[in-house]
PDB file of C-alpha atoms in Angstrom:
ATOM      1  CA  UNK A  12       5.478  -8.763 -32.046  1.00  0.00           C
ATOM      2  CA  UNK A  13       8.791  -9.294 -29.498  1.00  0.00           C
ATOM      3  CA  UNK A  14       9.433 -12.632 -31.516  1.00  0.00           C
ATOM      4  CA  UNK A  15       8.328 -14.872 -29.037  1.00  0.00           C
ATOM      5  CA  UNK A  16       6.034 -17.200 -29.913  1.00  0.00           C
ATOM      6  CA  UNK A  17       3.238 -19.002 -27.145  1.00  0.00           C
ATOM      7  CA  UNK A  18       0.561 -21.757 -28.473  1.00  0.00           C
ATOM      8  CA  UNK A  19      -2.200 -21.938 -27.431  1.00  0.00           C
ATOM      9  CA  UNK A  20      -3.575 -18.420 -27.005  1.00  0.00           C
ATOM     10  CA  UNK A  21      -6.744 -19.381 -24.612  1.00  0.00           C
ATOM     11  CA  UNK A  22      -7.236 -23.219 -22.821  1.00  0.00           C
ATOM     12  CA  UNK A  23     -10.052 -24.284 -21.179  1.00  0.00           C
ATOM     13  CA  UNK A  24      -9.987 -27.593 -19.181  1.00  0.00           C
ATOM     14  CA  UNK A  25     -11.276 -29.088 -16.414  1.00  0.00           C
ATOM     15  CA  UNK A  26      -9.982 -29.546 -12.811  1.00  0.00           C
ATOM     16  CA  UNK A  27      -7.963 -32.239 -11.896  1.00  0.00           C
ATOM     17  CA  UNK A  28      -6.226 -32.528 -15.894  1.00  0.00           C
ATOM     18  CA  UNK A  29      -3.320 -31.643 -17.528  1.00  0.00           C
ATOM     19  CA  UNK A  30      -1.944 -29.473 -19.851  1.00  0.00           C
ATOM     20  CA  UNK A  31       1.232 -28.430 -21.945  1.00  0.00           C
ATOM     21  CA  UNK A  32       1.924 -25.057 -22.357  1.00  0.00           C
ATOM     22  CA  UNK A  33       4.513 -24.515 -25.471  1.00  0.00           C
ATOM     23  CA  UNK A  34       6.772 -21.239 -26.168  1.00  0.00           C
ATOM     24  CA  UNK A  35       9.508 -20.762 -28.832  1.00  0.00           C
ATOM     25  CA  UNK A  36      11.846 -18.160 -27.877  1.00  0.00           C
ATOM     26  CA  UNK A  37      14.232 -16.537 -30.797  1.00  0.00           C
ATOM     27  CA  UNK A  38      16.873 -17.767 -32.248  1.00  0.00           C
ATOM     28  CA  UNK A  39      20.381 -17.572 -30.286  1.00  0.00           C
ATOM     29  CA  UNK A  40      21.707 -17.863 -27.259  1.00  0.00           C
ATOM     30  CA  UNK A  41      18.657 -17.465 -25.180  1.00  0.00           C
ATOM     31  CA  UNK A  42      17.532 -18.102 -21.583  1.00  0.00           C
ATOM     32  CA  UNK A  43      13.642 -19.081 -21.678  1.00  0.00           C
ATOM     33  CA  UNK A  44      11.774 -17.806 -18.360  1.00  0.00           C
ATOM     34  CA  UNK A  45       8.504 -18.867 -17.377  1.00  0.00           C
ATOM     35  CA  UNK A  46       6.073 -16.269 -15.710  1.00  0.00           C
ATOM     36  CA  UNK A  47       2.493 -16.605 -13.878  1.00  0.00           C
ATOM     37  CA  UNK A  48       0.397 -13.805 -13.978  1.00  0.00           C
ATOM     38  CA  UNK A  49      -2.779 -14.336 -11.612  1.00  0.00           C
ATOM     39  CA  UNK A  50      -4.885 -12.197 -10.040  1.00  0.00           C
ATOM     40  CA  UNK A  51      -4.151 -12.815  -6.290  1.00  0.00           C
ATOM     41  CA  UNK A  52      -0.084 -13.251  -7.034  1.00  0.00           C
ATOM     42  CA  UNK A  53       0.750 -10.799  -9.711  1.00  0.00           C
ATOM     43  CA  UNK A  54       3.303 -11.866 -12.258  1.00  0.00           C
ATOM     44  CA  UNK A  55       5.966 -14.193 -10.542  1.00  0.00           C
ATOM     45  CA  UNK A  56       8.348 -16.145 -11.388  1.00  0.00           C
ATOM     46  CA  UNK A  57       8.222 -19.713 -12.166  1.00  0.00           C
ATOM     47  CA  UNK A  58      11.195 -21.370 -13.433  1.00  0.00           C
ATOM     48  CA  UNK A  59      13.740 -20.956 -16.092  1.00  0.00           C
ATOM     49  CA  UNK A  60      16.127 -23.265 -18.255  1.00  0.00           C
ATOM     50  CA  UNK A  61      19.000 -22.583 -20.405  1.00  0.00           C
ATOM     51  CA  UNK A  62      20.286 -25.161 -23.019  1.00  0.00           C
ATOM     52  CA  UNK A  63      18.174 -27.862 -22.101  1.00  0.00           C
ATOM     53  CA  UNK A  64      18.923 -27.312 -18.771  1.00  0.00           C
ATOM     54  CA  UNK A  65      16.692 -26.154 -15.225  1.00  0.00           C
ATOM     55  CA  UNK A  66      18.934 -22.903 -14.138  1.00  0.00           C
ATOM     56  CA  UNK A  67      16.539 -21.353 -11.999  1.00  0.00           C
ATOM     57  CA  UNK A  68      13.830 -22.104  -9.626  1.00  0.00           C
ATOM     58  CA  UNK A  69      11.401 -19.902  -8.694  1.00  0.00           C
ATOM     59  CA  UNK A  70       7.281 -20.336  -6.928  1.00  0.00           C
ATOM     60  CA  UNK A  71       6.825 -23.301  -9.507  1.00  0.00           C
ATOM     61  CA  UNK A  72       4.271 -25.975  -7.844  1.00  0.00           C
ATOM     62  CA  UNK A  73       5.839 -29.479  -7.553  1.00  0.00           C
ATOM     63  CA  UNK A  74       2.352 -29.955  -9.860  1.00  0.00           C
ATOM     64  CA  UNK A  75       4.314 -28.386 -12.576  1.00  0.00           C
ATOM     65  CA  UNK A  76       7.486 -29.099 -14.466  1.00  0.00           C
ATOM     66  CA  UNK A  77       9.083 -27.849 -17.603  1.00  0.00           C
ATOM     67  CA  UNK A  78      11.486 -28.869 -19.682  1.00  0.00           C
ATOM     68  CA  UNK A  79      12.893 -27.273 -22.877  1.00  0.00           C
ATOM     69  CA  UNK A  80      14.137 -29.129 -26.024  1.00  0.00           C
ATOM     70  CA  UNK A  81      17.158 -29.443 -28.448  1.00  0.00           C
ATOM     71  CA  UNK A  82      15.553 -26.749 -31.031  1.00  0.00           C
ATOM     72  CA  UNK A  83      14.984 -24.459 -27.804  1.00  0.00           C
ATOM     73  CA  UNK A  84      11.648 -24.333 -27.472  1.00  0.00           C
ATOM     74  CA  UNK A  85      10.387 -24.946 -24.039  1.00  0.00           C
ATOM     75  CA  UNK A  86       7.068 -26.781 -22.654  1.00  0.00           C
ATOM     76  CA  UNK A  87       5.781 -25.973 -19.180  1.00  0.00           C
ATOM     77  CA  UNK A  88       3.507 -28.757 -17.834  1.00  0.00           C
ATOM     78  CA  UNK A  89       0.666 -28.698 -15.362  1.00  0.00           C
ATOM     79  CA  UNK A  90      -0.546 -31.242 -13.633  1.00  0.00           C
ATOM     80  CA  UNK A  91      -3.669 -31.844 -11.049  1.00  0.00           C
ATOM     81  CA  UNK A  92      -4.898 -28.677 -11.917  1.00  0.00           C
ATOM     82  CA  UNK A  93      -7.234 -26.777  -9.723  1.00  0.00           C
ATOM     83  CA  UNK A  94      -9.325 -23.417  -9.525  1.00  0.00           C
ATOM     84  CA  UNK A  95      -6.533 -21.545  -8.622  1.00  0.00           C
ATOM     85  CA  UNK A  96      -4.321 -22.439 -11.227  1.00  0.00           C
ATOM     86  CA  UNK A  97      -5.976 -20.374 -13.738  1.00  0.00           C
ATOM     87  CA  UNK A  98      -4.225 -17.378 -15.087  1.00  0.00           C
ATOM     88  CA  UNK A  99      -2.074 -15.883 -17.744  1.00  0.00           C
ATOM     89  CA  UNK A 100       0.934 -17.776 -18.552  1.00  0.00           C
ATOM     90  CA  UNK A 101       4.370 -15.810 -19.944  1.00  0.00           C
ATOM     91  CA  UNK A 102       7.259 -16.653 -21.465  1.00  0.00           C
ATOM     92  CA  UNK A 103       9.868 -14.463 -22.262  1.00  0.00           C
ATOM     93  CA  UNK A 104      13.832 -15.157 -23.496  1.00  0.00           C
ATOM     94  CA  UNK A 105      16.742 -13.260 -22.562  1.00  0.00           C
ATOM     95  CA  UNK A 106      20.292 -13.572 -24.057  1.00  0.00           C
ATOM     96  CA  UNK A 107      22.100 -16.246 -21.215  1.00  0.00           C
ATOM     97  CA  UNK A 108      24.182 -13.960 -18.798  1.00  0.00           C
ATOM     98  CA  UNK A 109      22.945 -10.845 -19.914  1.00  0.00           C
ATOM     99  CA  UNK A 110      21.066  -8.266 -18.022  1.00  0.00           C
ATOM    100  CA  UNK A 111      19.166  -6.542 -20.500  1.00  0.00           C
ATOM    101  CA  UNK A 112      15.336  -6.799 -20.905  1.00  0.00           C
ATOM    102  CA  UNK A 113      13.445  -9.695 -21.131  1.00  0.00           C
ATOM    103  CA  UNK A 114      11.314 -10.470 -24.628  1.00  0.00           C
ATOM    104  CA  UNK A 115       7.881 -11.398 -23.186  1.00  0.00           C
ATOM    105  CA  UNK A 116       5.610 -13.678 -25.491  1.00  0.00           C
ATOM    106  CA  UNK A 117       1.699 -12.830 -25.750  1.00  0.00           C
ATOM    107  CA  UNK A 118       1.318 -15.517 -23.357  1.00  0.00           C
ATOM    108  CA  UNK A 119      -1.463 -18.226 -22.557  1.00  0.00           C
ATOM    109  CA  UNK A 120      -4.501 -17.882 -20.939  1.00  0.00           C
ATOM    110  CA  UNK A 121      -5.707 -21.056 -19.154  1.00  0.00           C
ATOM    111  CA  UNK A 122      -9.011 -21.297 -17.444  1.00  0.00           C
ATOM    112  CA  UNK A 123      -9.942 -24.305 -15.143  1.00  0.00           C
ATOM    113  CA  UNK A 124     -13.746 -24.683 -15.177  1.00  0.00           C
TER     114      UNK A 124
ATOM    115  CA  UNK B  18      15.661 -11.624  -1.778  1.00  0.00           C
ATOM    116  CA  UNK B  19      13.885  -8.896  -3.895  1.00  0.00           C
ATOM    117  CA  UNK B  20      10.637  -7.397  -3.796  1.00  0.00           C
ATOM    118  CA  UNK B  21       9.322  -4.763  -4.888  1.00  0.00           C
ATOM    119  CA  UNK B  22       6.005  -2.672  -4.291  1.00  0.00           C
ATOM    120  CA  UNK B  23       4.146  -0.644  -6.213  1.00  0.00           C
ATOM    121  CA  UNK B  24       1.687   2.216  -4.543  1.00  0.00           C
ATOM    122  CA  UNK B  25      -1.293   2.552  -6.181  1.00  0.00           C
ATOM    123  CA  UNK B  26      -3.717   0.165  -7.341  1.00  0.00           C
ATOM    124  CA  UNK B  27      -5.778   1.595  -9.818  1.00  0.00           C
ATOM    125  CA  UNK B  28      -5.233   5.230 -10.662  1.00  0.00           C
ATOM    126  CA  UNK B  29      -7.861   7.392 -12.628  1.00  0.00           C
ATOM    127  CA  UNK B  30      -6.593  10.295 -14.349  1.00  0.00           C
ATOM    128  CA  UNK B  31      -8.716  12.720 -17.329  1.00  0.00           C
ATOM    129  CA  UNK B  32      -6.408  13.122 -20.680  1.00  0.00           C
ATOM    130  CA  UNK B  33      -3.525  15.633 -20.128  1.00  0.00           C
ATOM    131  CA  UNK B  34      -3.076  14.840 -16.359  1.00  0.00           C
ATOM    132  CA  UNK B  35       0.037  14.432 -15.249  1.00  0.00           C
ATOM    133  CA  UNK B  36       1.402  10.728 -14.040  1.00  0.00           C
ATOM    134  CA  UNK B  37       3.615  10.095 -11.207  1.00  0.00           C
ATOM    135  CA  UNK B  38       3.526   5.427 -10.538  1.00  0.00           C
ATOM    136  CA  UNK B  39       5.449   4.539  -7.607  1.00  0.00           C
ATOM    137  CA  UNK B  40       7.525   2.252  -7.132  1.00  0.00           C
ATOM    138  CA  UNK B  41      10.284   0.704  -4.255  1.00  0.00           C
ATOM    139  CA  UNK B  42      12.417  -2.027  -4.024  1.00  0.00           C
ATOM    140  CA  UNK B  43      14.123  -4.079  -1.991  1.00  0.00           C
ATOM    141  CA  UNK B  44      17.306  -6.025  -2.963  1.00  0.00           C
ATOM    142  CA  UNK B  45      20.497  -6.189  -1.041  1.00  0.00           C
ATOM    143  CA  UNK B  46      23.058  -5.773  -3.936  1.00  0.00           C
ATOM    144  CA  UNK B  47      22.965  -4.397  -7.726  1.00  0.00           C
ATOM    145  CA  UNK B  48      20.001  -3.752  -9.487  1.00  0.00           C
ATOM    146  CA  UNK B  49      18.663  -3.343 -12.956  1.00  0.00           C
ATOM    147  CA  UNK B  50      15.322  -2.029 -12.544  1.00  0.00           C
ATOM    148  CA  UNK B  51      12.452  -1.721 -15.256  1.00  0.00           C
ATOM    149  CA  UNK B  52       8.974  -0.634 -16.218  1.00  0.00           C
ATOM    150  CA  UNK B  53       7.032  -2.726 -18.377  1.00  0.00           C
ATOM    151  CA  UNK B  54       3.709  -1.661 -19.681  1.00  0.00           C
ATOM    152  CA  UNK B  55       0.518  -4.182 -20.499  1.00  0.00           C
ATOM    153  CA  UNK B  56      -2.108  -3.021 -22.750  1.00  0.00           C
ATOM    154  CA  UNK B  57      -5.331  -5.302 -22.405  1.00  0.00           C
ATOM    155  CA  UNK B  58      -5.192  -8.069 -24.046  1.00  0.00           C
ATOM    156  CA  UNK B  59      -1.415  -7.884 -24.807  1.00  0.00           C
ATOM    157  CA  UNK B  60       1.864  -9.225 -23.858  1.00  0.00           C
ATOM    158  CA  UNK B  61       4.089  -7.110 -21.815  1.00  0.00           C
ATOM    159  CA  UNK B  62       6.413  -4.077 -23.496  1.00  0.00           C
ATOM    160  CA  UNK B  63       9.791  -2.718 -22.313  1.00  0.00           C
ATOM    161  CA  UNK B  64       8.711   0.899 -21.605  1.00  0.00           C
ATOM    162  CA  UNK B  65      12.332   1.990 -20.160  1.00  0.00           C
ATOM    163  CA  UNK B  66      15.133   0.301 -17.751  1.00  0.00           C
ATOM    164  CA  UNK B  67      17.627   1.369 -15.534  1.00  0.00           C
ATOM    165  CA  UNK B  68      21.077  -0.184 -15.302  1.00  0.00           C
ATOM    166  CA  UNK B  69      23.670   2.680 -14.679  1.00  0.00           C
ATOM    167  CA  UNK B  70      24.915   6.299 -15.160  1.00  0.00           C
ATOM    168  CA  UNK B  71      21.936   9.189 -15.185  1.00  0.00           C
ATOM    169  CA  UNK B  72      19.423   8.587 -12.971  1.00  0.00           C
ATOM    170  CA  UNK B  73      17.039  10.003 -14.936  1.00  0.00           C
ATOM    171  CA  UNK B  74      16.062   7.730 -17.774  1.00  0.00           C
ATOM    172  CA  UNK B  75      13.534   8.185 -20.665  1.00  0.00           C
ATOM    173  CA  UNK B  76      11.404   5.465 -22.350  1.00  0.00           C
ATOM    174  CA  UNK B  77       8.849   5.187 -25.185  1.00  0.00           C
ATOM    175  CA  UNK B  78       5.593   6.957 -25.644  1.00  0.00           C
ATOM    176  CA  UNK B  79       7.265   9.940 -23.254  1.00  0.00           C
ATOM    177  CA  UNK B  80       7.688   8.619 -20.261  1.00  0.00           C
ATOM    178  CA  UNK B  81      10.702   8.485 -17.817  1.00  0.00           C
ATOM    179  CA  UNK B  82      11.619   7.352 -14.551  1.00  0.00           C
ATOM    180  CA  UNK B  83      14.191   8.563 -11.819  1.00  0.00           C
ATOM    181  CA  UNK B  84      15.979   6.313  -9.848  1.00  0.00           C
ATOM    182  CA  UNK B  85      16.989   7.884  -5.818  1.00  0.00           C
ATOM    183  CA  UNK B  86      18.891   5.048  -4.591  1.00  0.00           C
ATOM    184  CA  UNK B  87      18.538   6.262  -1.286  1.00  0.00           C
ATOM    185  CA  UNK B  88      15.217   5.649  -1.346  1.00  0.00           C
ATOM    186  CA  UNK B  89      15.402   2.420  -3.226  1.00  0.00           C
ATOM    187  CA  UNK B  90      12.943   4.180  -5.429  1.00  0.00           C
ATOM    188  CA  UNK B  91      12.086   4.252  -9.357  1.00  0.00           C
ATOM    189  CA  UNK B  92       8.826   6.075 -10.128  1.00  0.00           C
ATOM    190  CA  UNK B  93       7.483   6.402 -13.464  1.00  0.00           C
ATOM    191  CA  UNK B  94       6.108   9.841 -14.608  1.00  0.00           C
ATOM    192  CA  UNK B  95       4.570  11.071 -17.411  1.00  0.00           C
ATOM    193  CA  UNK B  96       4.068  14.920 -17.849  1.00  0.00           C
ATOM    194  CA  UNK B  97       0.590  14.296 -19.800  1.00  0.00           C
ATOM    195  CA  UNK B  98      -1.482  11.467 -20.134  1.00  0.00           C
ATOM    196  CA  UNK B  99      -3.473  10.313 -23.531  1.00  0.00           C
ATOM    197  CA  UNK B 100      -6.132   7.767 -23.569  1.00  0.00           C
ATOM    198  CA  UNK B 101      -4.096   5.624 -25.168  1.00  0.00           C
ATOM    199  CA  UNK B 102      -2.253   5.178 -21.669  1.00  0.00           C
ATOM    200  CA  UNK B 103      -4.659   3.337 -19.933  1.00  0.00           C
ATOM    201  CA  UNK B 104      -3.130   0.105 -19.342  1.00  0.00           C
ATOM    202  CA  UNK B 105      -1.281  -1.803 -16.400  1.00  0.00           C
ATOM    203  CA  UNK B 106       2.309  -0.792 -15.705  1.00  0.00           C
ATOM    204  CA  UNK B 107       4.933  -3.127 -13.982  1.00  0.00           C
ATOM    205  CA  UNK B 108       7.932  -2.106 -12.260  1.00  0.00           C
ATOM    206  CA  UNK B 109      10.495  -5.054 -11.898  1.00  0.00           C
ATOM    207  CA  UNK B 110      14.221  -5.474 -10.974  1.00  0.00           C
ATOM    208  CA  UNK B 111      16.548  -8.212 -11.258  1.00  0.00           C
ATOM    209  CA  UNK B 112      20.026  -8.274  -9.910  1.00  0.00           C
ATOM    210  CA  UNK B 113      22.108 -11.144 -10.496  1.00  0.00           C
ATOM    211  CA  UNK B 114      21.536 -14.421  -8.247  1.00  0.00           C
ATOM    212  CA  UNK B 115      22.533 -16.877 -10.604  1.00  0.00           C
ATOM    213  CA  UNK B 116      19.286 -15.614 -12.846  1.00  0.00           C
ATOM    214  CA  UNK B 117      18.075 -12.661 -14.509  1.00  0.00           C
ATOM    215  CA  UNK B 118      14.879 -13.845 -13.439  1.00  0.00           C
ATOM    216  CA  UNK B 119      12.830 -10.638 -12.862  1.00  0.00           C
ATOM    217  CA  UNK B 120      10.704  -9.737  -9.602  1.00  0.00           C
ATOM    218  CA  UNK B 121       7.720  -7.603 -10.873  1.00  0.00           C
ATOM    219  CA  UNK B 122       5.198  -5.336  -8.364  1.00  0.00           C
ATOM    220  CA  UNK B 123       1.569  -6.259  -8.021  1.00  0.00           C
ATOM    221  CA  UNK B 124       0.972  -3.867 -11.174  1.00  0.00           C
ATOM    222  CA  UNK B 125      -0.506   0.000 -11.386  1.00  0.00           C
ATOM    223  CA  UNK B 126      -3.545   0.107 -13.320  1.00  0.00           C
ATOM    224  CA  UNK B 127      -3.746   3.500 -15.553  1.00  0.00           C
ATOM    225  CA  UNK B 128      -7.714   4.406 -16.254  1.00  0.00           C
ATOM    226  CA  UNK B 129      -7.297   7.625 -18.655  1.00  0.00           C
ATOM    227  CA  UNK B 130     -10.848   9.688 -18.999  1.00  0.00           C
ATOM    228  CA  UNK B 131     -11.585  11.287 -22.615  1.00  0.00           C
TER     229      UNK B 131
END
């Protein structure tokens, strides 16, 4: 268990709908990083935020958005989904400013029927 | 910006085999550089990293990695193989661009045969 926390664990939904993805990172000083893991793209990088703030931008549709809250956990929102929007979705916190290894949570896996 | 590239897709080995993942990169300035190892079903591990001093660097579970620089290289080896193994491996780097954001290959996929 790295600490990180992502709800839900599996999502099943419908083209053209909506969804909130949720992650709590540790406690501290964290960065909170959102990954994509698909089968066509591999893992990539999606976005991440730092103190309630966006500090990095990365292949994130303009479909999605994320935002992350006062207690730190962060929501990653996705919007119009389609087909190819299913996949595995990661979070994983890092202290801010440091290079060291990124805690990955178990992640999300969303399926669009 | 970075990429990096990992060889083999899928790689099939029988239980104490040795393991040899490649992996290159491409970044043009410092780079921390990392394995990371998925079991099915799971979230991804740290298996070892790479920020500075001896190129040679040992992880969990017995593997290690060597970094050549002039080869913008950092393959993962392991001198024998258990079923327990079999799992995806990711090499990633990062390197400071206002984000530690990491840039992960397309994944290795370890099949070890009983």
């Amino acid at each position: 268990d790295s600490g990180v926390t992502q709800t839900p664990k599996h999502l099943i939904t419908a083209t053209g709908q909506r969804v909130t993805l949720r992650c709590s990172p540790r406690s501290g000083d964290l960065s909170v990083y959102w990954y994509q893991q698909s089968l066509d793209q591999g893992l990539q990088f999606l976005i991440q935020y730092y103190n309630g703030e966006e500090r990095a931008k990365g292949n994130i549709l303009e479909r999605f958005s994320a935002q992350q809250f006062p207690d730190l956990h962060s929501e990653l929102n996705l919007s119009s989904l389609e087909l190819g929007d299913s996949a595995l979705y990661f979070c994983a916190d890092l202290r801010h400013d440091s290079n060291q290894p990124q805690h990955f949570g178990d992640g999300t896996r969303l399926s669009i029927l | 910006a970075q990429s990096v590239s990992q060889h083999n897709h899928h790689v099939i080995l029988s239980e104490a085999a040795s393991l040899e993942l490649g992996c290159n990169y491409s970044y043009g300035g410092t780079v921390n550089l990392f394995w990371y190892v998925q079991y099915p079903g799971q979230h991804l591990q740290l298996l070892l990293k790479y920020f500075s001093g001896d190129p040679l660097v040992k992880g969990i579970k017995g593997f290690e990695a060597e970094f050549i620089k002039s080869k913008f290289s950092f393959n993962l080896r392991k001198p024998s193989v258990q079923w327990s193994d079999t799992a995806e491996y990711f090499c990633a780097v990062n390197g400071y661009a206002g984000s530690y954001q990491l840039t992960f290959g397309k994944g290795t996929k370890l099949s070890v045969i009983p």
